[in-house]
PDB file of C-alpha atoms in Angstrom:
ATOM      1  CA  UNK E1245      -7.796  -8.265  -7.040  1.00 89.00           C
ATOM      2  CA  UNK E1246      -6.374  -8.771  -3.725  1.00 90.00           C
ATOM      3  CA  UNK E1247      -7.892  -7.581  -0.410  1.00 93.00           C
ATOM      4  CA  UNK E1248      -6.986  -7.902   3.048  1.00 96.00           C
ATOM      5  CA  UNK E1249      -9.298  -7.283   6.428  1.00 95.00           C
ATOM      6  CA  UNK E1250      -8.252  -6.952   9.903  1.00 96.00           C
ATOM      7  CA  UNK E1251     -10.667  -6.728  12.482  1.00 92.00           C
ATOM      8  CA  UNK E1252     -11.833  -5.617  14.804  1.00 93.00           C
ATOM      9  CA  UNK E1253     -10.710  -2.004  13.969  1.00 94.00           C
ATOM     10  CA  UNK E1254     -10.384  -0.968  17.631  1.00 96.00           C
ATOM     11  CA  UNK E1255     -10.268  -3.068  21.130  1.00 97.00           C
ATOM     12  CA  UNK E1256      -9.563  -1.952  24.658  1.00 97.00           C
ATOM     13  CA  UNK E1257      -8.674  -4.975  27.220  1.00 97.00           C
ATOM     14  CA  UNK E1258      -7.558  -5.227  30.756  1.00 97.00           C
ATOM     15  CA  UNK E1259      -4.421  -6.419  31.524  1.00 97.00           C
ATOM     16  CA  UNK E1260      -4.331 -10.463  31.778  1.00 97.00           C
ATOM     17  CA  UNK E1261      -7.202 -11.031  29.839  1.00 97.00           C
ATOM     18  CA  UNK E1262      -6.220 -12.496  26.200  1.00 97.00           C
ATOM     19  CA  UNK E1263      -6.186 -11.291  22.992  1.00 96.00           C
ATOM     20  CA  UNK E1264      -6.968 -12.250  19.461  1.00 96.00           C
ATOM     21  CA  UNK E1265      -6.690 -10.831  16.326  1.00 97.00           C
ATOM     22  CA  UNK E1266      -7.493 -12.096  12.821  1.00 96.00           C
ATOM     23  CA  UNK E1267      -6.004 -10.927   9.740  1.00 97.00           C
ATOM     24  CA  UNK E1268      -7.225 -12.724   6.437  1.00 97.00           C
ATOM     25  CA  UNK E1269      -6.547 -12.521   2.967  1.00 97.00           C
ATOM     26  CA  UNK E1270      -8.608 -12.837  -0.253  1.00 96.00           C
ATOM     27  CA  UNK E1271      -7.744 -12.722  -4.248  1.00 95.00           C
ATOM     28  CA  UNK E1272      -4.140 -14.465  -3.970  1.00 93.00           C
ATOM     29  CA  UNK E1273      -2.995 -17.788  -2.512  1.00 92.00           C
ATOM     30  CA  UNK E1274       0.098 -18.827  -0.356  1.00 94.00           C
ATOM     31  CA  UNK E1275       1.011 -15.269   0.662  1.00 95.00           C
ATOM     32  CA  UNK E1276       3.692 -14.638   3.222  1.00 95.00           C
ATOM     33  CA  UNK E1277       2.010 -12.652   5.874  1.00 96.00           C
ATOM     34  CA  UNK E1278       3.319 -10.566   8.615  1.00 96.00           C
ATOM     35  CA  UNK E1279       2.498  -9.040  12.114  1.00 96.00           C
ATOM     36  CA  UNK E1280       3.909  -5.324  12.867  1.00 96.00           C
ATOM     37  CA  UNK E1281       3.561  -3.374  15.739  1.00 95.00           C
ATOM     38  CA  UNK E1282       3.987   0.313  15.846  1.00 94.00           C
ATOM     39  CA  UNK E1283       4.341   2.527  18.552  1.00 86.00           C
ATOM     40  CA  UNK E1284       3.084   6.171  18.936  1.00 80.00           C
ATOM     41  CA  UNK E1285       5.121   7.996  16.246  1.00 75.00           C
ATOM     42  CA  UNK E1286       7.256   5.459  15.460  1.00 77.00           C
ATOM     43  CA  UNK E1287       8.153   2.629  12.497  1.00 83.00           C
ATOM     44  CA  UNK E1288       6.728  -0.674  12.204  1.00 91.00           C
ATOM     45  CA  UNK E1289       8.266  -3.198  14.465  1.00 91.00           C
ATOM     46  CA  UNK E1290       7.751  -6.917  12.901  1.00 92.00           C
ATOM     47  CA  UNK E1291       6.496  -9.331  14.979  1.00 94.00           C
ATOM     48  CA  UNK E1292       6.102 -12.675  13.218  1.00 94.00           C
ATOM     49  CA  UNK E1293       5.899 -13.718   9.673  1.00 93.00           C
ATOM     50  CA  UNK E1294       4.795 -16.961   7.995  1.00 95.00           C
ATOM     51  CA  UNK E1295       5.773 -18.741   4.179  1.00 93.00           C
ATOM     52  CA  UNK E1296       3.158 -21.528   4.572  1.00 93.00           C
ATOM     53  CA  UNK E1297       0.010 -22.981   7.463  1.00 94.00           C
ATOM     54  CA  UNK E1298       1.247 -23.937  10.228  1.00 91.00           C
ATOM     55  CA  UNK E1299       5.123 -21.741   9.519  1.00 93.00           C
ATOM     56  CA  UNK E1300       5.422 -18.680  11.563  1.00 93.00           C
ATOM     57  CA  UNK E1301       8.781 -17.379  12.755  1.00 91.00           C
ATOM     58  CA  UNK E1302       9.052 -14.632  15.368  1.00 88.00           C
ATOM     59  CA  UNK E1303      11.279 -11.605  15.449  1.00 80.00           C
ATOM     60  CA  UNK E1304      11.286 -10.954  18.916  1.00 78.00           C
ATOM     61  CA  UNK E1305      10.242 -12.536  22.137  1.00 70.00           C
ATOM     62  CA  UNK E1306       7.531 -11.285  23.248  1.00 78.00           C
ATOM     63  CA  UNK E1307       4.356 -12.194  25.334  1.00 88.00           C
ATOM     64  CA  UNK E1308       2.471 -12.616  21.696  1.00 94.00           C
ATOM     65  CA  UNK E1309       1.827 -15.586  19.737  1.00 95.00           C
ATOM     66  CA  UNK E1310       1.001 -16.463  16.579  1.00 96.00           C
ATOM     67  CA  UNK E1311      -0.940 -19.211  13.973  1.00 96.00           C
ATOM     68  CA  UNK E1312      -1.508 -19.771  10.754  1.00 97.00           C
ATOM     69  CA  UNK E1313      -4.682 -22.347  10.407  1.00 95.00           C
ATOM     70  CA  UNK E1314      -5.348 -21.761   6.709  1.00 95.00           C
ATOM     71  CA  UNK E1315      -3.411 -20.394   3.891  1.00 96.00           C
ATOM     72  CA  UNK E1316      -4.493 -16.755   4.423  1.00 96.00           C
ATOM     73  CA  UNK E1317      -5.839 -16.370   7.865  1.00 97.00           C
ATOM     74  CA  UNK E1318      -3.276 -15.181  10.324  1.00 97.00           C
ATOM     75  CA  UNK E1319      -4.193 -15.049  13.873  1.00 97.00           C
ATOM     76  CA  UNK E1320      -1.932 -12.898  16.558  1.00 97.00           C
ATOM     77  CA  UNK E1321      -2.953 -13.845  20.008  1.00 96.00           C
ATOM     78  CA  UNK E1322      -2.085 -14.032  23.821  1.00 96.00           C
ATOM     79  CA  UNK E1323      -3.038 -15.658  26.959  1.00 95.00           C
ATOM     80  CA  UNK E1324      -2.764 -12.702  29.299  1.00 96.00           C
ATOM     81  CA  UNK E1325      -2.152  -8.874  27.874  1.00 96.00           C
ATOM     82  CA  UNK E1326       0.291  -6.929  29.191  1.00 94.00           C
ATOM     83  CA  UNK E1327       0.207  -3.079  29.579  1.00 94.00           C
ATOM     84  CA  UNK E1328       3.421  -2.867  27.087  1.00 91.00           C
ATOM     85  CA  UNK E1329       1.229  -4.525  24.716  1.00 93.00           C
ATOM     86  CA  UNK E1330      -1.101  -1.726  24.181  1.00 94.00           C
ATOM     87  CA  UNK E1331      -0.118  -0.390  19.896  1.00 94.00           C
ATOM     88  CA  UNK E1332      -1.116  -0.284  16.448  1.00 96.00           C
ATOM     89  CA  UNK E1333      -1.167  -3.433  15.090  1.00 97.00           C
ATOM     90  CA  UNK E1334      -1.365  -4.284  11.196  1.00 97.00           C
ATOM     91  CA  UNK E1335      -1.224  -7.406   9.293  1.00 98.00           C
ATOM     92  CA  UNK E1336      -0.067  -7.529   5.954  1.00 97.00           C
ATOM     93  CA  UNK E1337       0.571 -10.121   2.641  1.00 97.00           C
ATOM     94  CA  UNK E1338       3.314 -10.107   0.208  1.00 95.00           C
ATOM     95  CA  UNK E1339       4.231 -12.410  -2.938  1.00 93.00           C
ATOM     96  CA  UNK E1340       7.561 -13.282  -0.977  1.00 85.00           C
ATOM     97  CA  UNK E1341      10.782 -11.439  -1.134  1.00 82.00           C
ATOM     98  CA  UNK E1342      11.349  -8.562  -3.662  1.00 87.00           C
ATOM     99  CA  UNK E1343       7.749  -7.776  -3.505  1.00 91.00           C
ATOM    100  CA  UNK E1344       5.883  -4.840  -1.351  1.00 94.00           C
ATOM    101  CA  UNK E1345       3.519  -5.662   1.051  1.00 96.00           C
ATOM    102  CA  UNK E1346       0.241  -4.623   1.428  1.00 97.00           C
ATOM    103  CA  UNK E1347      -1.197  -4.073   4.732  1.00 97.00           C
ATOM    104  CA  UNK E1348      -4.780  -4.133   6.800  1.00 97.00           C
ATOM    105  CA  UNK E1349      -5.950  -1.215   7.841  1.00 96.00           C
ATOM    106  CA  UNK E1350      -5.018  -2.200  11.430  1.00 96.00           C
ATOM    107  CA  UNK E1351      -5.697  -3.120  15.037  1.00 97.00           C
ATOM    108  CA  UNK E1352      -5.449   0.055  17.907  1.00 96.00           C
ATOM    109  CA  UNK E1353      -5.009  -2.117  20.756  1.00 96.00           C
ATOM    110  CA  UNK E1354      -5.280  -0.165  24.568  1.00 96.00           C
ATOM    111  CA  UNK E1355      -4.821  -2.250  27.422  1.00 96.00           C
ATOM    112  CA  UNK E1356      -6.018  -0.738  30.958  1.00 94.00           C
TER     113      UNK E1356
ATOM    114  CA  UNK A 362      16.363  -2.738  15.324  1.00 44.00           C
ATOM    115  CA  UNK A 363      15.380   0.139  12.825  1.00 48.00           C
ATOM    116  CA  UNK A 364      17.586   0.074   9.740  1.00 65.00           C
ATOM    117  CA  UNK A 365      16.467   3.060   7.936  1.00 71.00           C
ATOM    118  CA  UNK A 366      16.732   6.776   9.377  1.00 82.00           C
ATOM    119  CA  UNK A 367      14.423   9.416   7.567  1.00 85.00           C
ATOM    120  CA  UNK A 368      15.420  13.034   7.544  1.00 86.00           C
ATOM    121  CA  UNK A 369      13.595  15.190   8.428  1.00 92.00           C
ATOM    122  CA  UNK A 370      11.212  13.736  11.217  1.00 92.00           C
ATOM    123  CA  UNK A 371       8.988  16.286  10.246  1.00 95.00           C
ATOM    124  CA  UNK A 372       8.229  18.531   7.177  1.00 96.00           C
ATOM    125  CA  UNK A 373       5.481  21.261   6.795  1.00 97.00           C
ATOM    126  CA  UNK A 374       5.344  23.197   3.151  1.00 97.00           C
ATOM    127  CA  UNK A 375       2.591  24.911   0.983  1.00 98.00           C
ATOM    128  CA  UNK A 376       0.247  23.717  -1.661  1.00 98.00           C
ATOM    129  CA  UNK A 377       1.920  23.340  -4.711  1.00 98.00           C
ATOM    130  CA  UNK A 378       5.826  22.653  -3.420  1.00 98.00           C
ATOM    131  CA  UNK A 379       7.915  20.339  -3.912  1.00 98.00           C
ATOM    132  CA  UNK A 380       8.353  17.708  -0.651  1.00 97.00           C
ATOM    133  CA  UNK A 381      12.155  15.478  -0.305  1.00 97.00           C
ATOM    134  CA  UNK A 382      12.173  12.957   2.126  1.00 97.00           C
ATOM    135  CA  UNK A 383      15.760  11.104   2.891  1.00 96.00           C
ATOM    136  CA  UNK A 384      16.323   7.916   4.146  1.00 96.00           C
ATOM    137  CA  UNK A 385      19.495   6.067   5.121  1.00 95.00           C
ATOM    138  CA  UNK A 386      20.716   2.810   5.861  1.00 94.00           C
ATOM    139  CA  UNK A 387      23.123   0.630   7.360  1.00 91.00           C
ATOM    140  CA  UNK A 388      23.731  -2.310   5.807  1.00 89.00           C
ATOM    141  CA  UNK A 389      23.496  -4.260   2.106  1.00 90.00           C
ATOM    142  CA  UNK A 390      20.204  -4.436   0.968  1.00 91.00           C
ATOM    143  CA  UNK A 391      18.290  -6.199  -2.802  1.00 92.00           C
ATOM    144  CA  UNK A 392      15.561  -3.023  -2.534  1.00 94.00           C
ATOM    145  CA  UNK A 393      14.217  -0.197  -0.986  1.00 96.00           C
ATOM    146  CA  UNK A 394      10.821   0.374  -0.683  1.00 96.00           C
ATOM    147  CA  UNK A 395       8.728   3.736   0.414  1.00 97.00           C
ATOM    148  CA  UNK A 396       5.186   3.890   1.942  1.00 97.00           C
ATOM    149  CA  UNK A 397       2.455   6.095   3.041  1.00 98.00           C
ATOM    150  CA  UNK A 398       0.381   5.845   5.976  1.00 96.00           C
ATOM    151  CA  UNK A 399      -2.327   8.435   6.356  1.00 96.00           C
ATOM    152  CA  UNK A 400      -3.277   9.081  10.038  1.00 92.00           C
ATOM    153  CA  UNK A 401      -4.733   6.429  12.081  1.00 90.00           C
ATOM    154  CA  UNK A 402      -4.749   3.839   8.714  1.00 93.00           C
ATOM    155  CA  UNK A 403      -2.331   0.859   7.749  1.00 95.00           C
ATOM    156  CA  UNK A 404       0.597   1.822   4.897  1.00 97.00           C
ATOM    157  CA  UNK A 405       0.461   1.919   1.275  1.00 97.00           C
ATOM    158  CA  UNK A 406       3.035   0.771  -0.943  1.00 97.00           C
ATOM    159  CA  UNK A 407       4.628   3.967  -3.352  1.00 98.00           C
ATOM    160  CA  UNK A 408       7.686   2.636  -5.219  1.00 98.00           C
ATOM    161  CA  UNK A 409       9.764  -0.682  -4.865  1.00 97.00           C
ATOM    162  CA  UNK A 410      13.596   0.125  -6.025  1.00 97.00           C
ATOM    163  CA  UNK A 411      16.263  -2.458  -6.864  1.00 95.00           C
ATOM    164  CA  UNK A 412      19.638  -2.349  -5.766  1.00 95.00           C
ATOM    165  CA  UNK A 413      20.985  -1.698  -9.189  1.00 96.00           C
ATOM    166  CA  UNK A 414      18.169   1.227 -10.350  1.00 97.00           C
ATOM    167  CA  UNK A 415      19.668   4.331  -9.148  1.00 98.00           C
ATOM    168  CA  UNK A 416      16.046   6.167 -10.399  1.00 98.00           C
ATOM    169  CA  UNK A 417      12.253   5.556 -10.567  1.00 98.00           C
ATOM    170  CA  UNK A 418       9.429   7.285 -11.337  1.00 97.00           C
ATOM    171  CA  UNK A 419       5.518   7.001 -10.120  1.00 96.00           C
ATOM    172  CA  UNK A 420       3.388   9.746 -11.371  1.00 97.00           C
ATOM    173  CA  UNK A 421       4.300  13.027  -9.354  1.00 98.00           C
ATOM    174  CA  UNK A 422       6.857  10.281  -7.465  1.00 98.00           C
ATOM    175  CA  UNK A 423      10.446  10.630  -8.082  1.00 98.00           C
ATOM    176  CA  UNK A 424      12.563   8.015  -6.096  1.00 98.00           C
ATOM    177  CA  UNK A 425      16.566   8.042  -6.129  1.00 98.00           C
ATOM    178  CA  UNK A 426      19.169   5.558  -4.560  1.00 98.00           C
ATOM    179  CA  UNK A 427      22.657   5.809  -4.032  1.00 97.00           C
ATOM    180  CA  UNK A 428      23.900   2.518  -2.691  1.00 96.00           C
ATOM    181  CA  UNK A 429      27.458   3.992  -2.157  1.00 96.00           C
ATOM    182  CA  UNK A 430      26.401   6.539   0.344  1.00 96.00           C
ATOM    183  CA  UNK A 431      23.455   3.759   1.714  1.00 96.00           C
ATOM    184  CA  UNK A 432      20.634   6.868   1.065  1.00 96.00           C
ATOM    185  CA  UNK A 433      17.656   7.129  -0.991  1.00 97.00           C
ATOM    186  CA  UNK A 434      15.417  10.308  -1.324  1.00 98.00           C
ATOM    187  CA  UNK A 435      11.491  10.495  -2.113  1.00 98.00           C
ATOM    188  CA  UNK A 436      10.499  13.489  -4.333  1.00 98.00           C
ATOM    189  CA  UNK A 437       6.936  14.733  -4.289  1.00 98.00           C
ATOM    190  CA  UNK A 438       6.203  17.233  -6.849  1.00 98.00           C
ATOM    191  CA  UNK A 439       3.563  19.634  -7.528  1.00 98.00           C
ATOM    192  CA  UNK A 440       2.383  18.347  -3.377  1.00 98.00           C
ATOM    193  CA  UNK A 441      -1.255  18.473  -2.593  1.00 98.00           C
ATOM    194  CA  UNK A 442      -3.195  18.706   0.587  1.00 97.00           C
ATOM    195  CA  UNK A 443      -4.233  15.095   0.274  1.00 97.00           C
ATOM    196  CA  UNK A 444      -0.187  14.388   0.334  1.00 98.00           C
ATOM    197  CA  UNK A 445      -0.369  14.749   4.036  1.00 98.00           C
ATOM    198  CA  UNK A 446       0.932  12.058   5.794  1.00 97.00           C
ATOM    199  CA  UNK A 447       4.021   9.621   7.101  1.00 96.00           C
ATOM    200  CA  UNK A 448       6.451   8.502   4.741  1.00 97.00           C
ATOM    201  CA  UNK A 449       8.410   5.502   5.440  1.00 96.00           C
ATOM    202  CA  UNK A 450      11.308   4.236   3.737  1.00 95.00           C
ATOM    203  CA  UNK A 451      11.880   0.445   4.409  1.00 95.00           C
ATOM    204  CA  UNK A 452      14.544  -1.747   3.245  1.00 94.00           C
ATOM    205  CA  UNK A 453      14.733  -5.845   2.094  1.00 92.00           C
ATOM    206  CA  UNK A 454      18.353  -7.414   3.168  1.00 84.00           C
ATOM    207  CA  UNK A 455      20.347 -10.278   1.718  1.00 64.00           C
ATOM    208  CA  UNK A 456      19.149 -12.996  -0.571  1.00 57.00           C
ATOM    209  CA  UNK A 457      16.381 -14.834   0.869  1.00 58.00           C
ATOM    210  CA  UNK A 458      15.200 -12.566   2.551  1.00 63.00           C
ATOM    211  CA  UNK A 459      11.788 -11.226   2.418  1.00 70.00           C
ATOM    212  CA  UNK A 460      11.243  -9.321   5.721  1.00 84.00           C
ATOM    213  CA  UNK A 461      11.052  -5.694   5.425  1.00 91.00           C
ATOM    214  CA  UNK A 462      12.909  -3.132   8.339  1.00 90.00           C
ATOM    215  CA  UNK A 463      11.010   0.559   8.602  1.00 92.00           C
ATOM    216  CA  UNK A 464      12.128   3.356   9.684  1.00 90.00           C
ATOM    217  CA  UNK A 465      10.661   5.901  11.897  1.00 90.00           C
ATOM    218  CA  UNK A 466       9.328   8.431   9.056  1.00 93.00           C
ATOM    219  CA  UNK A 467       8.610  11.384   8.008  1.00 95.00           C
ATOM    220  CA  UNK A 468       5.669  13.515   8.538  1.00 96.00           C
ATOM    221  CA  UNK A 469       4.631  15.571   5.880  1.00 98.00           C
ATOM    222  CA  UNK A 470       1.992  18.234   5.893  1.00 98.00           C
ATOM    223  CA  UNK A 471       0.956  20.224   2.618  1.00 98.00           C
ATOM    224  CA  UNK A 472      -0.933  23.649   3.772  1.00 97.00           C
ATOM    225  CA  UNK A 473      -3.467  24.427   1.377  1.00 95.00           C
TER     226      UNK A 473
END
């Protein structure tokens, strides 16, 4: 069966310093994968997706980045954290389109 | 931008009730999909419906979609404390596409 882990569970950073997150996937290969962010009481925003390595495609600009190294590691990152980037953020895997996804159990990022 | 509007933002309701959730949308879409996120944890994947199923069932699950009037309803019989939690409804777009827009959910809580 499938599995994906997102780590680390919780992380508080001071603004400027950077950020990264790893999301990876076991049991399935070539998965699209996705970054969300979700606000306090609110839906999932996406923030990149990827088909393939080295294919991500971003949904909005932001001051986030993201990379795909191996077929299912997913890496969010930035150079210098904003406050505006303090949220919930999950990673998840799907077969491709028509499919659900299945998410990590997420990132609670605070920035100070 | 959010595609899919549940109603209501909130629901509270006894042990042993029935629970509707209603989502609509704005724009063609190949599925609809609903999830559950329990506090603090990434979503879970209920039921995946197709653009031409108007029904679907998933154990105490009922899901409905009327693609004339853009709205789909989740029905939770029978609810259970352990039903607490967000809903989301979340819908796929045109062909090719795989990306998934959320909307802002529901909350649910069952009162034991």
């Amino acid at each position: 069966s499938q599995t994906i882990h997102q780590w680390p569970a919780t992380l508080v950073q001071p603004v400027g310093s950077p950020l990264s997150l790893e999301c990876t996937v076991e049991g399935t290969s070539n998965p699209n994968l996705y970054w969300y962010r979700q606000a306090a009481g609110r839906g999932l925003q996406l923030l990149f997706y990827s088909v393939g390595i080295g294919q991500i495609s971003s949904e909005v600009p932001q001051n986030l980045s993201a990379s795909r190294p191996q077929d299912r590691q997913f890496i969010l990152s930035s150079k210098k954290l904003l406050l505006s980037d303090s949220g919930f953020y999950l990673c998840a895997w799907s077969w491709g389109g028509g499919q659900p996804q299945h998410f990590g159990d997420g990132t609670r990022l605070s920035i100070l | 931008s959010q595609q899919g509007e549940e109603d209501p933002q909130a629901l509270s309701i006894q042990e042993g009730e029935n629970a509707t959730m209603n989502c609509s949308y704005k724009t063609s879409i190949n599925n609809l999909q609903w999830y559950r996120q329990n506090s603090g944890r990434g979503l879970v994947h209920l039921i995946l419906i197709r653009s031409n199923e108007r029904e679907k069932h998933s154990g105490r699950l009922r899901v409905t979609l009327d693609t004339s009037k853009k709205s789909s309803s989740l029905l939770i019989t029978a609810s259970r404390a352990a039903d607490t939690a967000s809903y989301f409804c979340a819908t796929e777009g045109g062909a090719g596409s795989y990306q998934l827009t959320f909307g802002k959910g529901t909350k649910l809580s069952v009162i034991p």
